[in-house]
């Protein structure tokens, strides 16, 4: 049976607007490794705590918007902690690339840089990537330069094309949410180190020391 690698993509920060930073997170999952048990355990935790089983989205969760509008901050803290625990149990790995928007004149320059960075990461872990027969990328709409960068990198390094897939199963959707979570953790590190963290991060993660000892350390255990 062919080995398939799924890549789930999340980005933080607009590429041409006011955001100071742009982050790209890629989550890697061997489709042979089921996450069904971890998903079931996570959803059972939510049920026992009488918390809603809704798609995880870190920005509205931390700010109390959209689906999280009617939950108080203590409930949202619990939901974030439960999702963090869920991520720790998953057979995944990830990588995040961080860019300052001021360093790029236009999106095309950023795409070139992302392509080089993705290629370098794949070359560094070539044995891992070459162990798969197929590579499937799950991207949301609007990530056109990300798609192009991935296409070029995978084609160049692995000599195989990228198959773009739409999310069709709960596994797909949960792993996309994992990419969102990990991207948020890596952005939080950037903000803490630049002393731009603000009250929201402090409420959910504590000070920079607590954040690094707990949240960041746990996430980084999954870094490729």
mmCIF file of C-alpha atoms in Angstrom:
data_model
loop_
_atom_site.group_PDB
_atom_site.id
_atom_site.type_symbol
_atom_site.label_atom_id
_atom_site.label_comp_id
_atom_site.label_asym_id
_atom_site.label_seq_id
_atom_site.Cartn_x
_atom_site.Cartn_y
_atom_site.Cartn_z
ATOM 1 C CA UNK A 1 0.000 0.000 0.000
ATOM 2 C CA UNK A 2 1.295 3.460 -0.923
ATOM 3 C CA UNK A 3 2.387 5.658 1.964
ATOM 4 C CA UNK A 4 0.642 9.012 1.997
ATOM 5 C CA UNK A 5 1.786 12.170 3.755
ATOM 6 C CA UNK A 6 -0.812 14.811 4.548
ATOM 7 C CA UNK A 7 0.297 18.416 4.990
ATOM 8 C CA UNK A 8 -2.090 20.798 6.737
ATOM 9 C CA UNK A 9 -1.392 24.498 6.341
ATOM 10 C CA UNK A 10 -2.168 27.504 8.498
ATOM 11 C CA UNK A 11 -1.005 31.080 8.234
ATOM 12 C CA UNK A 12 -1.121 34.002 10.621
ATOM 13 C CA UNK A 13 -0.920 37.623 9.528
ATOM 14 C CA UNK A 14 -1.949 39.088 6.198
ATOM 15 C CA UNK A 15 0.687 39.188 3.484
ATOM 16 C CA UNK A 16 0.045 42.705 2.225
ATOM 17 C CA UNK A 17 -1.751 44.536 5.004
ATOM 18 C CA UNK A 18 -1.022 45.882 8.443
ATOM 19 C CA UNK A 19 0.166 42.754 10.264
ATOM 20 C CA UNK A 20 3.772 43.076 11.349
ATOM 21 C CA UNK A 21 4.512 39.349 11.132
ATOM 22 C CA UNK A 22 3.554 36.583 8.748
ATOM 23 C CA UNK A 23 3.768 32.972 9.955
ATOM 24 C CA UNK A 24 3.352 29.799 7.949
ATOM 25 C CA UNK A 25 2.830 26.494 9.772
ATOM 26 C CA UNK A 26 2.896 23.085 8.092
ATOM 27 C CA UNK A 27 1.619 20.062 10.012
ATOM 28 C CA UNK A 28 2.723 16.638 8.745
ATOM 29 C CA UNK A 29 0.680 13.479 9.271
ATOM 30 C CA UNK A 30 1.278 9.950 8.029
ATOM 31 C CA UNK A 31 -2.209 8.870 6.958
ATOM 32 C CA UNK A 32 -1.484 5.355 8.205
ATOM 33 C CA UNK A 33 -1.445 6.662 11.795
ATOM 34 C CA UNK A 34 -5.021 6.969 13.016
ATOM 35 C CA UNK A 35 -5.938 9.825 15.330
ATOM 36 C CA UNK A 36 -9.475 8.546 15.971
ATOM 37 C CA UNK A 37 -8.795 7.539 19.575
ATOM 38 C CA UNK A 38 -7.276 10.919 20.428
ATOM 39 C CA UNK A 39 -10.221 12.733 18.830
ATOM 40 C CA UNK A 40 -12.710 10.602 20.765
ATOM 41 C CA UNK A 41 -10.870 11.288 24.031
ATOM 42 C CA UNK A 42 -10.778 15.045 23.373
ATOM 43 C CA UNK A 43 -14.483 15.195 22.555
ATOM 44 C CA UNK A 44 -15.333 13.136 25.642
ATOM 45 C CA UNK A 45 -13.434 15.637 27.807
ATOM 46 C CA UNK A 46 -15.492 18.472 26.351
ATOM 47 C CA UNK A 47 -18.721 16.571 27.014
ATOM 48 C CA UNK A 48 -17.798 15.816 30.636
ATOM 49 C CA UNK A 49 -17.032 19.494 31.225
ATOM 50 C CA UNK A 50 -20.291 20.543 29.518
ATOM 51 C CA UNK A 51 -18.321 22.497 26.914
ATOM 52 C CA UNK A 52 -19.382 22.794 23.262
ATOM 53 C CA UNK A 53 -17.797 20.494 20.688
ATOM 54 C CA UNK A 54 -17.101 23.209 18.127
ATOM 55 C CA UNK A 55 -14.240 23.642 15.636
ATOM 56 C CA UNK A 56 -11.150 24.962 17.417
ATOM 57 C CA UNK A 57 -10.157 28.455 16.275
ATOM 58 C CA UNK A 58 -7.602 30.113 18.520
ATOM 59 C CA UNK A 59 -8.197 33.786 17.705
ATOM 60 C CA UNK A 60 -11.951 33.853 18.472
ATOM 61 C CA UNK A 61 -11.389 31.520 21.432
ATOM 62 C CA UNK A 62 -8.889 33.859 23.055
ATOM 63 C CA UNK A 63 -10.912 36.979 22.258
ATOM 64 C CA UNK A 64 -14.360 35.592 22.991
ATOM 65 C CA UNK A 65 -15.719 36.080 19.474
ATOM 66 C CA UNK A 66 -17.931 34.079 17.083
ATOM 67 C CA UNK A 67 -18.710 30.566 18.417
ATOM 68 C CA UNK A 68 -17.047 31.428 21.739
ATOM 69 C CA UNK A 69 -19.111 34.553 22.328
ATOM 70 C CA UNK A 70 -21.264 33.031 25.059
ATOM 71 C CA UNK A 71 -18.435 31.349 26.979
ATOM 72 C CA UNK A 72 -16.649 33.049 29.848
ATOM 73 C CA UNK A 73 -12.870 33.270 29.981
ATOM 74 C CA UNK A 74 -12.499 30.370 32.421
ATOM 75 C CA UNK A 75 -14.413 28.075 30.061
ATOM 76 C CA UNK A 76 -12.290 29.231 27.142
ATOM 77 C CA UNK A 77 -9.112 28.613 29.133
ATOM 78 C CA UNK A 78 -10.254 25.050 29.784
ATOM 79 C CA UNK A 79 -11.016 24.534 26.096
ATOM 80 C CA UNK A 80 -7.550 25.766 25.143
ATOM 81 C CA UNK A 81 -5.943 23.451 27.711
ATOM 82 C CA UNK A 82 -7.979 20.478 26.461
ATOM 83 C CA UNK A 83 -6.969 21.148 22.873
ATOM 84 C CA UNK A 84 -3.322 21.480 23.880
ATOM 85 C CA UNK A 85 -3.543 18.089 25.606
ATOM 86 C CA UNK A 86 -5.143 16.632 22.467
ATOM 87 C CA UNK A 87 -2.279 17.931 20.292
ATOM 88 C CA UNK A 88 0.311 16.323 22.582
ATOM 89 C CA UNK A 89 -1.207 12.882 21.922
ATOM 90 C CA UNK A 90 -1.161 13.110 18.127
ATOM 91 C CA UNK A 91 1.295 11.316 15.797
ATOM 92 C CA UNK A 92 2.208 14.507 13.936
ATOM 93 C CA UNK A 93 5.146 16.815 13.382
ATOM 94 C CA UNK A 94 5.273 20.434 12.265
ATOM 95 C CA UNK A 95 7.409 23.332 11.189
ATOM 96 C CA UNK A 96 6.756 27.073 11.327
ATOM 97 C CA UNK A 97 8.381 29.806 9.268
ATOM 98 C CA UNK A 98 8.343 33.383 10.586
ATOM 99 C CA UNK A 99 8.658 36.486 8.415
ATOM 100 C CA UNK A 100 8.586 40.206 9.073
ATOM 101 C CA UNK A 101 6.298 41.899 6.582
ATOM 102 C CA UNK A 102 8.628 44.888 6.268
ATOM 103 C CA UNK A 103 11.299 42.658 4.703
ATOM 104 C CA UNK A 104 9.259 41.936 1.567
ATOM 105 C CA UNK A 105 8.272 44.422 -1.085
ATOM 106 C CA UNK A 106 5.402 42.324 -2.434
ATOM 107 C CA UNK A 107 3.771 38.881 -2.121
ATOM 108 C CA UNK A 108 5.904 37.472 -4.961
ATOM 109 C CA UNK A 109 9.089 38.065 -2.955
ATOM 110 C CA UNK A 110 7.526 36.401 0.064
ATOM 111 C CA UNK A 111 6.497 33.400 -2.062
ATOM 112 C CA UNK A 112 10.069 33.018 -3.338
ATOM 113 C CA UNK A 113 11.412 33.091 0.203
ATOM 114 C CA UNK A 114 8.815 30.620 1.458
ATOM 115 C CA UNK A 115 9.630 28.272 -1.403
ATOM 116 C CA UNK A 116 13.328 28.357 -0.517
ATOM 117 C CA UNK A 117 12.625 27.811 3.164
ATOM 118 C CA UNK A 118 10.282 24.874 2.540
ATOM 119 C CA UNK A 119 12.811 23.305 0.170
ATOM 120 C CA UNK A 120 15.589 23.691 2.740
ATOM 121 C CA UNK A 121 13.460 22.068 5.445
ATOM 122 C CA UNK A 122 12.630 19.150 3.159
ATOM 123 C CA UNK A 123 16.266 18.650 2.221
ATOM 124 C CA UNK A 124 17.225 18.719 5.907
ATOM 125 C CA UNK A 125 14.703 15.935 6.601
ATOM 126 C CA UNK A 126 14.938 14.244 3.217
ATOM 127 C CA UNK A 127 14.727 10.650 4.493
ATOM 128 C CA UNK A 128 11.410 11.404 6.152
ATOM 129 C CA UNK A 129 9.827 13.028 3.103
ATOM 130 C CA UNK A 130 11.198 10.478 0.643
ATOM 131 C CA UNK A 131 9.608 7.652 2.635
ATOM 132 C CA UNK A 132 6.184 8.661 1.259
ATOM 133 C CA UNK A 133 4.776 7.791 -2.140
ATOM 134 C CA UNK A 134 2.210 10.596 -2.249
ATOM 135 C CA UNK A 135 1.992 14.070 -0.753
ATOM 136 C CA UNK A 136 -1.424 15.613 -0.185
ATOM 137 C CA UNK A 137 -1.786 19.248 0.829
ATOM 138 C CA UNK A 138 -4.849 20.649 2.555
ATOM 139 C CA UNK A 139 -5.082 24.421 2.082
ATOM 140 C CA UNK A 140 -7.952 26.798 2.687
ATOM 141 C CA UNK A 141 -8.997 29.297 0.051
ATOM 142 C CA UNK A 142 -6.864 32.401 -0.216
ATOM 143 C CA UNK A 143 -3.530 30.682 0.323
ATOM 144 C CA UNK A 144 -2.502 30.917 -3.309
ATOM 145 C CA UNK A 145 1.125 31.885 -2.739
ATOM 146 C CA UNK A 146 1.426 29.162 -0.113
ATOM 147 C CA UNK A 147 0.141 26.609 -2.604
ATOM 148 C CA UNK A 148 2.599 27.812 -5.233
ATOM 149 C CA UNK A 149 5.507 27.707 -2.794
ATOM 150 C CA UNK A 150 4.604 24.154 -1.742
ATOM 151 C CA UNK A 151 4.144 23.010 -5.336
ATOM 152 C CA UNK A 152 7.564 24.273 -6.315
ATOM 153 C CA UNK A 153 9.302 22.942 -3.231
ATOM 154 C CA UNK A 154 7.838 19.440 -3.309
ATOM 155 C CA UNK A 155 8.342 19.160 -7.054
ATOM 156 C CA UNK A 156 11.918 20.390 -6.827
ATOM 157 C CA UNK A 157 13.058 18.365 -3.814
ATOM 158 C CA UNK A 158 10.974 15.200 -4.070
ATOM 159 C CA UNK A 159 10.396 15.068 -7.848
ATOM 160 C CA UNK A 160 6.697 14.442 -7.333
ATOM 161 C CA UNK A 161 3.623 16.569 -7.682
ATOM 162 C CA UNK A 162 1.421 17.822 -4.883
ATOM 163 C CA UNK A 163 -2.139 16.570 -4.779
ATOM 164 C CA UNK A 164 -4.392 19.267 -3.377
ATOM 165 C CA UNK A 165 -7.237 17.951 -1.312
ATOM 166 C CA UNK A 166 -10.351 19.390 0.238
ATOM 167 C CA UNK A 167 -11.024 18.478 3.838
ATOM 168 C CA UNK A 168 -13.627 15.708 3.818
ATOM 169 C CA UNK A 169 -13.383 13.933 7.181
ATOM 170 C CA UNK A 170 -13.335 14.882 10.854
ATOM 171 C CA UNK A 171 -9.674 13.842 10.919
ATOM 172 C CA UNK A 172 -8.922 16.395 8.193
ATOM 173 C CA UNK A 173 -10.771 19.154 10.014
ATOM 174 C CA UNK A 174 -9.166 18.392 13.380
ATOM 175 C CA UNK A 175 -5.662 18.396 11.883
ATOM 176 C CA UNK A 176 -6.354 21.735 10.200
ATOM 177 C CA UNK A 177 -7.312 23.026 13.660
ATOM 178 C CA UNK A 178 -4.028 21.643 15.024
ATOM 179 C CA UNK A 179 -2.174 23.743 12.443
ATOM 180 C CA UNK A 180 -4.121 26.786 13.677
ATOM 181 C CA UNK A 181 -3.161 26.008 17.295
ATOM 182 C CA UNK A 182 0.549 25.513 16.567
ATOM 183 C CA UNK A 183 0.677 28.655 14.453
ATOM 184 C CA UNK A 184 -0.825 30.568 17.378
ATOM 185 C CA UNK A 185 1.765 29.199 19.813
ATOM 186 C CA UNK A 186 4.624 30.184 17.501
ATOM 187 C CA UNK A 187 3.141 33.662 16.977
ATOM 188 C CA UNK A 188 2.809 34.045 20.736
ATOM 189 C CA UNK A 189 6.549 33.355 21.082
ATOM 190 C CA UNK A 190 7.322 36.079 18.538
ATOM 191 C CA UNK A 191 5.059 38.514 20.385
ATOM 192 C CA UNK A 192 6.459 37.662 23.840
ATOM 193 C CA UNK A 193 10.061 38.082 22.698
ATOM 194 C CA UNK A 194 9.232 41.412 21.051
ATOM 195 C CA UNK A 195 7.375 42.485 24.228
ATOM 196 C CA UNK A 196 4.186 42.816 22.169
ATOM 197 C CA UNK A 197 2.221 40.082 23.930
ATOM 198 C CA UNK A 198 -0.488 42.191 25.593
ATOM 199 C CA UNK A 199 -3.107 41.192 28.130
ATOM 200 C CA UNK A 200 -4.814 38.456 26.120
ATOM 201 C CA UNK A 201 -1.685 36.303 25.917
ATOM 202 C CA UNK A 202 -0.928 36.951 29.584
ATOM 203 C CA UNK A 203 -4.415 35.809 30.605
ATOM 204 C CA UNK A 204 -4.190 32.537 28.702
ATOM 205 C CA UNK A 205 -0.492 31.696 28.840
ATOM 206 C CA UNK A 206 0.896 33.673 31.790
ATOM 207 C CA UNK A 207 4.231 35.519 31.544
ATOM 208 C CA UNK A 208 6.948 34.611 29.086
ATOM 209 C CA UNK A 209 8.582 32.156 31.501
ATOM 210 C CA UNK A 210 5.374 30.231 32.100
ATOM 211 C CA UNK A 211 4.572 30.289 28.389
ATOM 212 C CA UNK A 212 7.969 28.838 27.415
ATOM 213 C CA UNK A 213 8.011 26.193 30.172
ATOM 214 C CA UNK A 214 4.549 24.917 29.420
ATOM 215 C CA UNK A 215 2.831 25.828 26.171
ATOM 216 C CA UNK A 216 5.874 26.316 23.953
ATOM 217 C CA UNK A 217 7.804 23.331 25.304
ATOM 218 C CA UNK A 218 4.832 21.027 24.737
ATOM 219 C CA UNK A 219 4.337 22.276 21.182
ATOM 220 C CA UNK A 220 8.008 22.140 20.291
ATOM 221 C CA UNK A 221 8.104 18.440 21.194
ATOM 222 C CA UNK A 222 6.235 17.976 17.923
ATOM 223 C CA UNK A 223 8.554 20.089 15.795
ATOM 224 C CA UNK A 224 10.167 18.161 12.978
#
